[in-house]
Short mmCIF file of C-alpha atoms in Angstrom, two decimals:
data_model
loop_
_atom_site.label_atom_id
_atom_site.label_comp_id
_atom_site.label_asym_id
_atom_site.label_seq_id
_atom_site.Cartn_x
_atom_site.Cartn_y
_atom_site.Cartn_z
CA PRO A 11 15.45 11.20 7.98
CA HIS A 12 18.63 13.17 7.49
CA GLY A 13 20.69 10.56 5.67
CA LYS A 14 20.34 8.30 2.69
CA TYR A 15 19.20 5.36 4.83
CA ALA A 16 16.92 4.90 7.83
CA SER A 17 18.27 6.10 11.16
CA GLY A 18 18.14 4.09 14.36
CA LEU A 19 15.07 6.07 15.38
CA GLN A 20 13.29 5.19 12.14
CA TRP A 21 14.08 1.51 12.71
CA LEU A 22 12.73 1.84 16.24
CA TRP A 23 9.49 3.39 14.93
CA SER A 24 9.15 0.62 12.35
CA VAL A 25 9.58 -2.10 14.97
CA ALA A 26 7.17 -0.29 17.31
CA PHE A 27 4.48 -0.08 14.61
CA LEU A 28 4.99 -3.75 13.70
CA ALA A 29 4.56 -4.67 17.38
CA LEU A 30 1.46 -2.47 17.66
CA MET A 31 0.07 -4.08 14.53
CA ALA A 32 0.51 -7.54 16.05
CA TRP A 33 -0.99 -6.36 19.34
CA PHE A 34 -4.11 -4.85 17.77
CA TYR A 35 -4.54 -7.90 15.55
CA SER A 36 -4.47 -10.16 18.62
CA LEU A 37 -6.97 -7.87 20.37
CA VAL A 38 -9.31 -8.10 17.36
CA LEU A 39 -9.14 -11.89 17.58
CA ILE A 40 -9.82 -12.13 21.33
CA SER A 41 -12.28 -9.25 21.73
CA GLU A 42 -15.69 -10.35 22.94
CA THR A 43 -17.66 -7.17 22.20
CA THR A 44 -18.46 -5.59 18.86
CA GLY A 45 -17.62 -2.08 20.02
CA PHE A 46 -14.11 -2.99 21.10
CA SER A 47 -13.60 -5.13 17.99
CA LEU A 48 -14.42 -2.13 15.80
CA LEU A 49 -12.10 0.09 17.83
CA TYR A 50 -9.27 -2.43 17.54
CA CYS A 51 -9.92 -2.79 13.80
CA MET A 52 -9.64 0.98 13.36
CA LEU A 53 -6.42 1.07 15.38
CA LEU A 54 -5.10 -1.92 13.41
CA GLY A 55 -5.83 -0.08 10.16
CA ILE A 56 -3.93 2.98 11.34
CA THR A 57 -0.92 0.93 12.42
CA ILE A 58 -0.94 -1.00 9.12
CA TYR A 59 -0.79 2.32 7.30
CA MET A 60 2.09 3.43 9.51
CA VAL A 61 4.00 0.18 8.84
CA ILE A 62 3.60 0.78 5.11
CA ALA A 63 4.53 4.46 5.35
CA ALA A 64 7.47 4.06 7.75
CA PHE A 65 8.84 0.69 6.68
CA CYS A 66 7.67 -0.72 3.35
CA HIS A 67 7.70 2.53 1.40
CA ASP A 68 11.32 3.23 2.34
CA ALA A 69 12.24 -0.37 1.49
CA ALA A 70 10.63 0.07 -1.94
CA HIS A 71 12.91 3.04 -2.58
CA GLY A 72 15.95 1.11 -1.31
CA SER A 73 16.42 3.62 1.49
CA LEU A 74 15.53 1.51 4.53
CA SER A 75 18.93 -0.18 4.64
CA LYS A 76 22.24 -0.17 2.80
CA ASN A 77 21.73 -3.90 2.30
CA LYS A 78 19.51 -4.60 -0.72
CA TYR A 79 18.48 -7.98 0.73
CA ILE A 80 17.15 -6.34 3.90
CA ASN A 81 15.20 -3.88 1.75
CA ALA A 82 13.81 -6.74 -0.36
CA ALA A 83 12.84 -8.80 2.71
CA ALA A 84 11.21 -5.82 4.44
CA LEU A 85 9.30 -4.97 1.28
CA TYR A 86 8.06 -8.50 0.69
CA LEU A 87 7.28 -9.44 4.30
CA GLY A 88 5.78 -6.08 5.28
CA PHE A 89 3.35 -6.06 2.38
CA ALA A 90 2.67 -9.81 2.65
CA LEU A 91 1.26 -9.17 6.13
CA ILE A 92 -1.60 -7.32 4.44
CA GLY A 93 -1.88 -9.53 1.35
CA VAL A 94 -0.12 -7.24 -1.12
CA ASN A 95 2.79 -8.35 -3.28
CA GLY A 96 5.70 -6.09 -2.28
CA PRO A 97 7.86 -6.33 -5.41
CA LEU A 98 4.85 -5.67 -7.61
CA TRP A 99 3.83 -2.69 -5.42
CA ARG A 100 7.38 -1.39 -5.74
CA TYR A 101 7.22 -1.63 -9.53
CA ARG A 102 3.83 0.07 -9.59
CA HIS A 103 4.92 2.79 -7.19
CA LEU A 104 8.26 3.61 -8.82
CA HIS A 105 7.20 3.25 -12.47
CA LEU A 106 3.51 4.20 -12.53
CA HIS A 107 3.34 6.82 -9.77
CA HIS A 108 6.69 8.56 -9.25
CA PRO A 109 7.46 9.63 -12.82
CA PHE A 110 4.40 11.94 -12.86
CA PRO A 111 2.83 12.21 -9.39
CA ASN A 112 -0.67 13.70 -9.37
CA VAL A 113 -0.65 14.28 -13.14
CA GLN A 114 -3.95 13.30 -14.68
CA GLY A 115 -3.62 10.46 -17.16
CA SER A 116 -0.07 9.59 -16.03
CA ASP A 117 -0.26 8.79 -12.30
CA VAL A 118 -1.97 5.50 -11.52
CA ASP A 119 -2.83 6.74 -8.01
CA ALA A 120 -4.33 10.06 -9.08
CA ASP A 121 -6.46 8.35 -11.72
CA SER A 122 -7.46 5.34 -9.65
CA SER A 123 -10.82 6.45 -8.30
CA TYR A 124 -13.95 8.14 -9.52
CA LEU A 125 -15.17 8.53 -5.94
CA ILE A 126 -12.16 10.44 -4.62
CA ARG A 127 -10.61 13.30 -6.54
CA LEU A 128 -6.89 13.27 -5.75
CA SER A 129 -5.73 15.73 -8.36
CA PRO A 130 -7.06 19.19 -9.18
CA ASN A 131 -6.72 18.22 -12.83
CA ASN A 132 -9.18 15.33 -12.54
CA PRO A 133 -12.80 16.02 -13.50
CA TRP A 134 -14.90 17.40 -10.67
CA HIS A 135 -18.23 15.76 -9.83
CA PHE A 136 -20.88 16.87 -7.37
CA LEU A 137 -20.08 13.89 -5.13
CA HIS A 138 -16.55 15.25 -4.54
CA ARG A 139 -18.04 18.06 -2.47
CA TYR A 140 -18.62 15.45 0.27
CA GLN A 141 -15.42 13.40 -0.11
CA VAL A 142 -14.01 14.92 3.06
CA TYR A 143 -16.74 13.00 4.92
CA TYR A 144 -16.80 9.67 3.10
CA SER A 145 -13.16 9.25 2.06
CA PRO A 146 -11.95 8.06 5.52
CA ILE A 147 -14.45 5.20 5.26
CA LEU A 148 -13.31 4.34 1.72
CA TYR A 149 -9.66 4.43 2.76
CA GLY A 150 -10.49 1.63 5.19
CA PHE A 151 -11.08 -0.59 2.15
CA VAL A 152 -8.06 0.52 0.09
CA LEU A 153 -5.74 -2.24 1.29
CA GLN A 154 -8.30 -4.94 0.55
CA TYR A 155 -8.86 -3.43 -2.88
CA VAL A 156 -5.13 -3.31 -3.59
CA ALA A 157 -4.60 -6.88 -2.34
CA TRP A 158 -7.51 -8.54 -4.13
CA PHE A 159 -8.12 -6.47 -7.26
CA GLU A 160 -5.36 -4.04 -8.14
CA ASP A 161 -2.55 -6.50 -7.41
CA PHE A 162 -3.98 -9.03 -9.89
CA PHE A 163 -4.52 -6.33 -12.52
CA HIS A 164 -0.96 -5.00 -12.18
CA PHE A 165 0.55 -8.51 -12.09
CA ARG A 166 -1.18 -9.34 -15.38
CA ASN A 167 0.04 -6.08 -16.93
CA ALA A 168 3.58 -6.57 -15.60
CA ILE A 169 3.67 -10.01 -17.25
CA ARG A 170 2.51 -8.49 -20.54
CA GLN A 171 4.98 -5.59 -20.43
CA ASN A 172 8.01 -7.43 -19.08
CA PRO A 173 7.54 -11.22 -19.46
CA GLU A 174 11.25 -11.97 -18.97
CA ARG A 175 11.10 -10.55 -15.46
CA TYR A 176 7.57 -11.42 -14.32
CA LYS A 177 6.54 -14.58 -16.18
CA ASN A 178 8.48 -17.15 -14.19
CA THR A 179 7.89 -19.62 -11.39
CA LYS A 180 9.62 -17.49 -8.74
CA MET A 181 7.36 -14.48 -9.42
CA TYR A 182 4.21 -16.65 -9.45
CA ILE A 183 5.16 -18.29 -6.14
CA GLY A 184 5.98 -14.89 -4.62
CA PHE A 185 2.71 -13.43 -5.83
CA ILE A 186 0.60 -16.31 -4.54
CA GLY A 187 2.62 -16.42 -1.30
CA SER A 188 1.81 -12.77 -0.60
CA LYS A 189 -1.89 -13.58 -0.64
#
């Protein structure tokens, strides 16, 4: 990424990861053995992460495309594939994470888990000695947690903090539609 917006290569990577995501999802559905199903689920999880990192994250920052409608569509549709509300994730990411990344008490991501210590300023617990071993397993559940718990929590808070923007029919339909 050398410019302000995604290059042709970045778009190609995004499309490739979306295609891989669809492919692994179809393999999960048609797989007849548990071992292969688990393998495809792991590969699906990795490609979902790559779609979010290479596509949705840039759209949230408005840097995927010069066209704000393409950014909005990519954000909404990309996150909707995994059950997360894109506009709400954007708000959370830009307003609750970026102002103070990894600062204890100010970054929603750094403070989000007792089980995983993401900041050196967070309290250390004996369990954190082993997080290198158990965190990959927990990360497999992060998207489900964001979609079914954190999204509802942040939507409720967004309505309380900015009712003019979030307490309307369009936002409710968009939120429910992403699930």
